């Protein structure tokens, strides 16, 4: 069997908005007052033979489908990575701007996307592509009991955010290492 080498390049850029912007997932009048940890865009560029792929992890609440398509199209045009080979994921933080445009949370913050998010993604992908190196991949699965269900049921049958050790959660953890 003739297996081609796997190459990987990784890069990270800051996508933290300016202090004072509205926070996603809250009432429209809730704004950031400080920065404790930066929000980031992390690009993982994979190449094996003629196949290229990207995985981009964003510390954002969510991405609207139209914005995700825009990002994939931008990457395909600038880096020749097929849009279908570009996976985008958001960590689901409420400490960032609205990039989801969900009903009740307002419109997507286009100023943030155009000024900070899209240029940072471009730079992260550019640096990941420029820094590829041959890698070996390892994978393992096991049990991790650090997770917990956050829907706590109280004596009055009210459910609020809390810690519910009896609630459902998946203890199976898979780790991929390069």
Coordinates of N, CA and C in Angstrom, one line a residue, residues 17-148:
X17 N -13.1 41.6 19.5 CA -13.6 42.9 19.1 C -13.2 44.0 20.1
X18 N -13.5 45.2 19.7 CA -13.2 46.3 20.7 C -14.2 46.2 21.8
X19 N -13.7 46.6 23.0 CA -14.5 46.7 24.2 C -15.7 47.6 24.0
X20 N -16.9 47.2 24.4 CA -18.0 48.1 24.3 C -19.1 47.6 23.3
X21 N -18.7 46.5 22.6 CA -19.6 46.0 21.6 C -20.7 45.1 22.3
X22 N -21.8 44.9 21.6 CA -22.9 44.0 22.1 C -22.4 42.6 22.2
X23 N -22.9 41.9 23.2 CA -22.5 40.4 23.3 C -23.6 39.6 22.8
X24 N -23.3 38.5 22.1 CA -24.2 37.6 21.5 C -24.9 36.7 22.5
X25 N -26.2 36.6 22.4 CA -26.9 35.7 23.2 C -27.5 36.3 24.5
X26 N -27.4 37.6 24.6 CA -28.0 38.4 25.7 C -29.0 39.4 25.2
X27 N -29.6 40.1 26.1 CA -30.5 41.2 25.6 C -29.7 42.2 24.8
X28 N -30.3 42.9 23.9 CA -29.6 43.9 23.0 C -28.9 45.0 23.7
X29 N -29.1 45.2 25.0 CA -28.5 46.2 25.8 C -27.3 45.7 26.7
X30 N -26.8 44.5 26.4 CA -25.7 44.0 27.2 C -24.4 44.1 26.3
X31 N -23.4 44.9 26.8 CA -22.2 45.2 26.1 C -21.0 44.7 26.9
X32 N -19.9 44.4 26.1 CA -18.7 44.0 26.8 C -18.1 45.2 27.6
X33 N -17.5 44.9 28.7 CA -16.9 45.9 29.5 C -15.3 45.7 29.7
X34 N -14.8 44.6 29.3 CA -13.4 44.3 29.4 C -13.1 43.0 28.6
X35 N -11.8 42.7 28.6 CA -11.4 41.5 27.9 C -10.6 40.7 28.9
X36 N -11.1 39.5 29.2 CA -10.3 38.6 30.1 C -9.4 37.6 29.3
X37 N -10.0 37.1 28.2 CA -9.3 36.2 27.3 C -9.6 36.6 25.9
X38 N -8.6 36.6 25.0 CA -8.9 36.9 23.6 C -9.7 35.9 22.9
X39 N -10.5 36.3 22.0 CA -11.2 35.4 21.0 C -10.2 35.1 19.9
X40 N -10.2 33.9 19.4 CA -9.3 33.5 18.4 C -9.9 32.8 17.2
X41 N -9.1 32.8 16.1 CA -9.4 32.0 14.9 C -8.2 31.1 14.7
X42 N -8.4 29.8 14.8 CA -7.3 28.9 14.6 C -7.5 28.1 13.4
X43 N -6.5 28.1 12.5 CA -6.6 27.4 11.2 C -5.7 26.2 11.2
X44 N -6.3 25.1 10.8 CA -5.5 23.8 10.6 C -5.6 23.5 9.1
X45 N -4.5 23.6 8.4 CA -4.4 23.3 7.0 C -3.8 21.9 6.8
X46 N -4.6 21.1 6.1 CA -4.1 19.7 5.8 C -3.9 19.5 4.4
X47 N -2.8 18.8 4.0 CA -2.5 18.4 2.6 C -2.0 17.0 2.6
X48 N -2.6 16.2 1.7 CA -2.1 14.9 1.5 C -2.3 14.6 0.0
X49 N -1.2 14.5 -0.7 CA -1.2 14.3 -2.2 C -1.8 15.6 -2.8
X50 N -2.8 15.5 -3.6 CA -3.4 16.7 -4.3 C -4.6 17.2 -3.5
X51 N -4.9 16.6 -2.3 CA -6.1 17.0 -1.5 C -5.6 18.0 -0.5
X52 N -6.4 19.1 -0.4 CA -6.2 20.1 0.6 C -7.5 20.3 1.4
X53 N -7.3 20.5 2.7 CA -8.5 20.8 3.5 C -8.2 21.8 4.7
X54 N -9.2 22.4 5.2 CA -9.0 23.4 6.3 C -10.0 23.1 7.4
X55 N -9.6 23.2 8.6 CA -10.5 23.2 9.7 C -10.2 24.5 10.4
X56 N -11.2 25.3 10.6 CA -11.1 26.6 11.3 C -12.0 26.7 12.5
X57 N -11.3 26.8 13.7 CA -12.0 26.9 14.9 C -12.1 28.4 15.4
X58 N -13.3 28.8 15.7 CA -13.5 30.2 16.1 C -14.1 30.3 17.5
X59 N -13.6 31.1 18.3 CA -14.2 31.3 19.6 C -15.3 32.4 19.5
X60 N -16.4 31.9 18.9 CA -17.6 32.7 18.7 C -18.8 31.9 19.1
X61 N -19.9 32.5 19.2 CA -21.2 31.8 19.6 C -21.6 30.8 18.6
X62 N -21.7 31.3 17.4 CA -22.2 30.5 16.3 C -22.0 31.2 15.0
X63 N -22.1 30.6 13.8 CA -22.0 31.2 12.5 C -23.3 31.0 11.7
X64 N -23.8 32.1 11.2 CA -24.9 32.0 10.3 C -24.5 31.3 9.0
X65 N -25.4 30.5 8.5 CA -25.0 29.7 7.3 C -24.5 30.5 6.1
X66 N -25.1 31.7 5.9 CA -24.6 32.6 4.8 C -23.2 33.1 5.1
X67 N -22.9 33.4 6.4 CA -21.6 33.9 6.7 C -20.6 32.7 6.5
X68 N -21.0 31.5 6.9 CA -20.1 30.3 6.7 C -19.8 30.1 5.2
X69 N -20.8 30.2 4.4 CA -20.6 30.1 2.9 C -19.7 31.2 2.4
X70 N -19.9 32.4 2.9 CA -19.0 33.5 2.5 C -17.6 33.2 2.9
X71 N -17.3 32.7 4.1 CA -15.9 32.4 4.5 C -15.4 31.3 3.6
X72 N -16.1 30.2 3.4 CA -15.6 29.1 2.5 C -15.3 29.6 1.1
X73 N -16.2 30.4 0.6 CA -16.0 31.0 -0.8 C -14.7 31.8 -0.8
X74 N -14.5 32.7 0.2 CA -13.3 33.5 0.3 C -12.1 32.7 0.3
X75 N -12.1 31.6 1.1 CA -10.9 30.7 1.2 C -10.7 30.0 -0.1
X76 N -11.7 29.5 -0.8 CA -11.6 28.8 -2.0 C -10.9 29.8 -3.1
X77 N -11.4 31.0 -3.1 CA -10.8 32.0 -4.1 C -9.4 32.4 -3.8
X78 N -9.1 32.6 -2.5 CA -7.7 33.1 -2.1 C -6.7 32.0 -2.0
X79 N -7.1 30.7 -1.6 CA -6.1 29.7 -1.3 C -6.3 28.4 -2.1
X80 N -7.3 28.4 -3.0 CA -7.6 27.2 -3.8 C -7.9 25.9 -3.0
X81 N -8.4 26.1 -1.8 CA -8.9 25.0 -1.0 C -10.4 24.9 -1.3
X82 N -10.9 23.8 -1.8 CA -12.3 23.7 -2.2 C -13.2 24.0 -1.0
X83 N -14.3 24.7 -1.2 CA -15.2 25.1 -0.1 C -15.7 23.9 0.6
X84 N -15.9 22.8 -0.2 CA -16.4 21.6 0.4 C -15.4 20.9 1.4
X85 N -14.1 21.3 1.3 CA -13.1 20.8 2.1 C -12.7 21.7 3.3
X86 N -13.6 22.7 3.6 CA -13.4 23.7 4.6 C -14.4 23.5 5.7
X87 N -14.0 23.1 6.9 CA -14.9 22.9 8.0 C -14.7 24.1 9.0
X88 N -15.8 24.7 9.3 CA -15.8 25.8 10.3 C -16.5 25.4 11.5
X89 N -16.0 25.7 12.7 CA -16.7 25.4 13.9 C -16.5 26.6 14.9
X90 N -17.6 26.8 15.7 CA -17.6 27.8 16.7 C -17.7 27.1 18.1
X91 N -16.9 27.7 19.1 CA -16.9 27.1 20.4 C -18.1 27.3 21.2
X92 N -19.0 28.2 20.8 CA -20.2 28.6 21.5 C -20.0 29.4 22.7
X93 N -19.3 30.5 22.6 CA -19.1 31.5 23.7 C -20.1 32.6 23.5
X94 N -20.6 33.1 24.6 CA -21.5 34.3 24.6 C -20.7 35.5 24.9
X95 N -19.4 35.4 24.9 CA -18.5 36.6 25.1 C -18.0 37.2 23.8
X96 N -18.7 37.2 22.8 CA -18.3 37.7 21.5 C -19.4 38.4 20.8
X97 N -19.2 38.9 19.6 CA -20.2 39.6 18.8 C -21.1 38.6 18.1
X98 N -22.2 39.2 17.6 CA -23.2 38.4 16.9 C -22.7 38.0 15.5
X99 N -22.4 36.8 15.3 CA -22.1 36.3 13.9 C -23.1 35.2 13.5
X100 N -24.2 35.1 14.2 CA -25.2 34.1 13.9 C -26.5 34.8 13.4
X101 N -26.8 36.0 13.8 CA -28.0 36.7 13.3 C -29.3 35.9 13.7
X102 N -29.2 35.2 14.8 CA -30.4 34.4 15.2 C -31.5 35.3 15.6
X103 N -32.7 34.9 15.4 CA -33.9 35.6 15.7 C -33.9 36.0 17.2
X104 N -34.2 37.2 17.5 CA -34.2 37.7 18.9 C -32.9 38.2 19.4
X105 N -31.8 37.9 18.6 CA -30.5 38.4 19.0 C -30.0 39.5 18.1
X106 N -30.7 39.9 17.1 CA -30.3 41.0 16.2 C -29.6 40.5 15.0
X107 N -29.1 41.4 14.2 CA -28.5 41.1 13.0 C -27.0 40.8 13.2
X108 N -26.4 40.1 12.2 CA -25.0 39.8 12.2 C -24.2 41.2 12.3
X109 N -23.2 41.2 13.1 CA -22.4 42.4 13.2 C -21.4 42.5 12.0
X110 N -21.9 43.1 10.9 CA -21.1 43.1 9.7 C -19.8 43.9 9.8
X111 N -19.9 45.0 10.6 CA -18.7 45.8 10.8 C -17.6 45.0 11.4
X112 N -17.9 44.2 12.4 CA -17.0 43.3 13.1 C -16.5 42.3 12.1
X113 N -17.4 41.7 11.3 CA -16.9 40.6 10.4 C -16.0 41.2 9.3
X114 N -16.3 42.4 8.8 CA -15.5 42.9 7.7 C -14.1 43.5 8.2
X115 N -14.2 44.1 9.4 CA -13.0 44.7 10.0 C -12.0 43.8 10.7
X116 N -12.6 42.8 11.4 CA -11.8 42.0 12.3 C -11.8 40.5 11.9
X117 N -13.0 39.9 11.8 CA -13.1 38.4 11.6 C -12.5 38.0 10.3
X118 N -13.0 38.5 9.2 CA -12.6 38.0 7.9 C -11.1 38.2 7.6
X119 N -10.5 39.4 7.9 CA -9.1 39.6 7.8 C -8.3 38.6 8.6
X120 N -8.7 38.4 9.9 CA -8.0 37.5 10.8 C -8.0 36.0 10.3
X121 N -9.2 35.6 9.7 CA -9.3 34.3 9.2 C -8.3 34.1 8.0
X122 N -8.3 35.1 7.1 CA -7.4 35.1 6.0 C -6.0 35.0 6.4
X123 N -5.6 35.8 7.4 CA -4.2 35.8 7.9 C -3.9 34.4 8.5
X124 N -4.8 33.9 9.3 CA -4.5 32.6 9.9 C -4.4 31.5 8.9
X125 N -5.2 31.5 7.9 CA -5.1 30.5 6.8 C -3.8 30.7 6.1
X126 N -3.5 31.9 5.7 CA -2.2 32.2 5.0 C -1.0 31.7 5.8
X127 N -1.0 31.9 7.1 CA 0.1 31.4 7.9 C 0.1 29.9 8.1
X128 N -1.0 29.3 8.2 CA -1.1 27.9 8.3 C -0.6 27.2 7.0
X129 N -1.0 27.8 5.8 CA -0.5 27.2 4.5 C 1.0 27.4 4.4
X130 N 1.5 28.5 4.9 CA 2.9 28.8 4.7 C 3.8 27.9 5.7
X131 N 3.2 27.3 6.7 CA 4.0 26.6 7.7 C 3.7 25.1 7.8
X132 N 3.4 24.5 6.7 CA 3.1 23.1 6.7 C 4.3 22.3 7.0
X133 N 4.2 21.2 7.6 CA 5.2 20.2 7.8 C 4.7 18.8 7.9
X134 N 5.5 17.9 7.5 CA 5.1 16.5 7.6 C 4.7 16.1 9.0
X135 N 3.6 15.4 9.1 CA 3.2 14.9 10.5 C 2.8 13.5 10.5
X136 N 2.7 12.9 11.6 CA 2.1 11.6 11.9 C 0.9 11.9 12.7
X137 N -0.1 11.1 12.5 CA -1.4 11.3 13.3 C -1.6 10.1 14.2
X138 N -2.0 10.4 15.4 CA -2.4 9.3 16.3 C -3.8 9.6 16.8
X139 N -4.6 8.6 17.2 CA -5.9 8.8 17.6 C -6.2 7.8 18.8
X140 N -6.9 8.2 19.8 CA -7.2 7.3 20.9 C -8.6 7.8 21.5
X141 N -9.3 6.8 22.1 CA -10.6 7.1 22.7 C -10.5 6.6 24.1
X142 N -11.3 7.2 25.0 CA -11.4 6.8 26.4 C -12.5 7.5 27.1
X143 N -12.6 7.3 28.4 CA -13.6 7.9 29.2 C -13.1 9.1 29.9
X144 N -13.9 10.2 29.9 CA -13.5 11.4 30.6 C -14.8 11.8 31.4
X145 N -14.6 12.0 32.7 CA -15.8 12.3 33.5 C -15.7 13.8 34.0
X146 N -15.1 14.7 33.2 CA -15.0 16.1 33.5 C -16.2 16.9 33.0
X147 N -17.0 16.3 32.1 CA -18.2 17.0 31.7 C -19.4 16.9 32.6
X148 N -20.3 17.7 32.4 CA -21.5 17.7 33.3 C -22.7 18.3 32.5

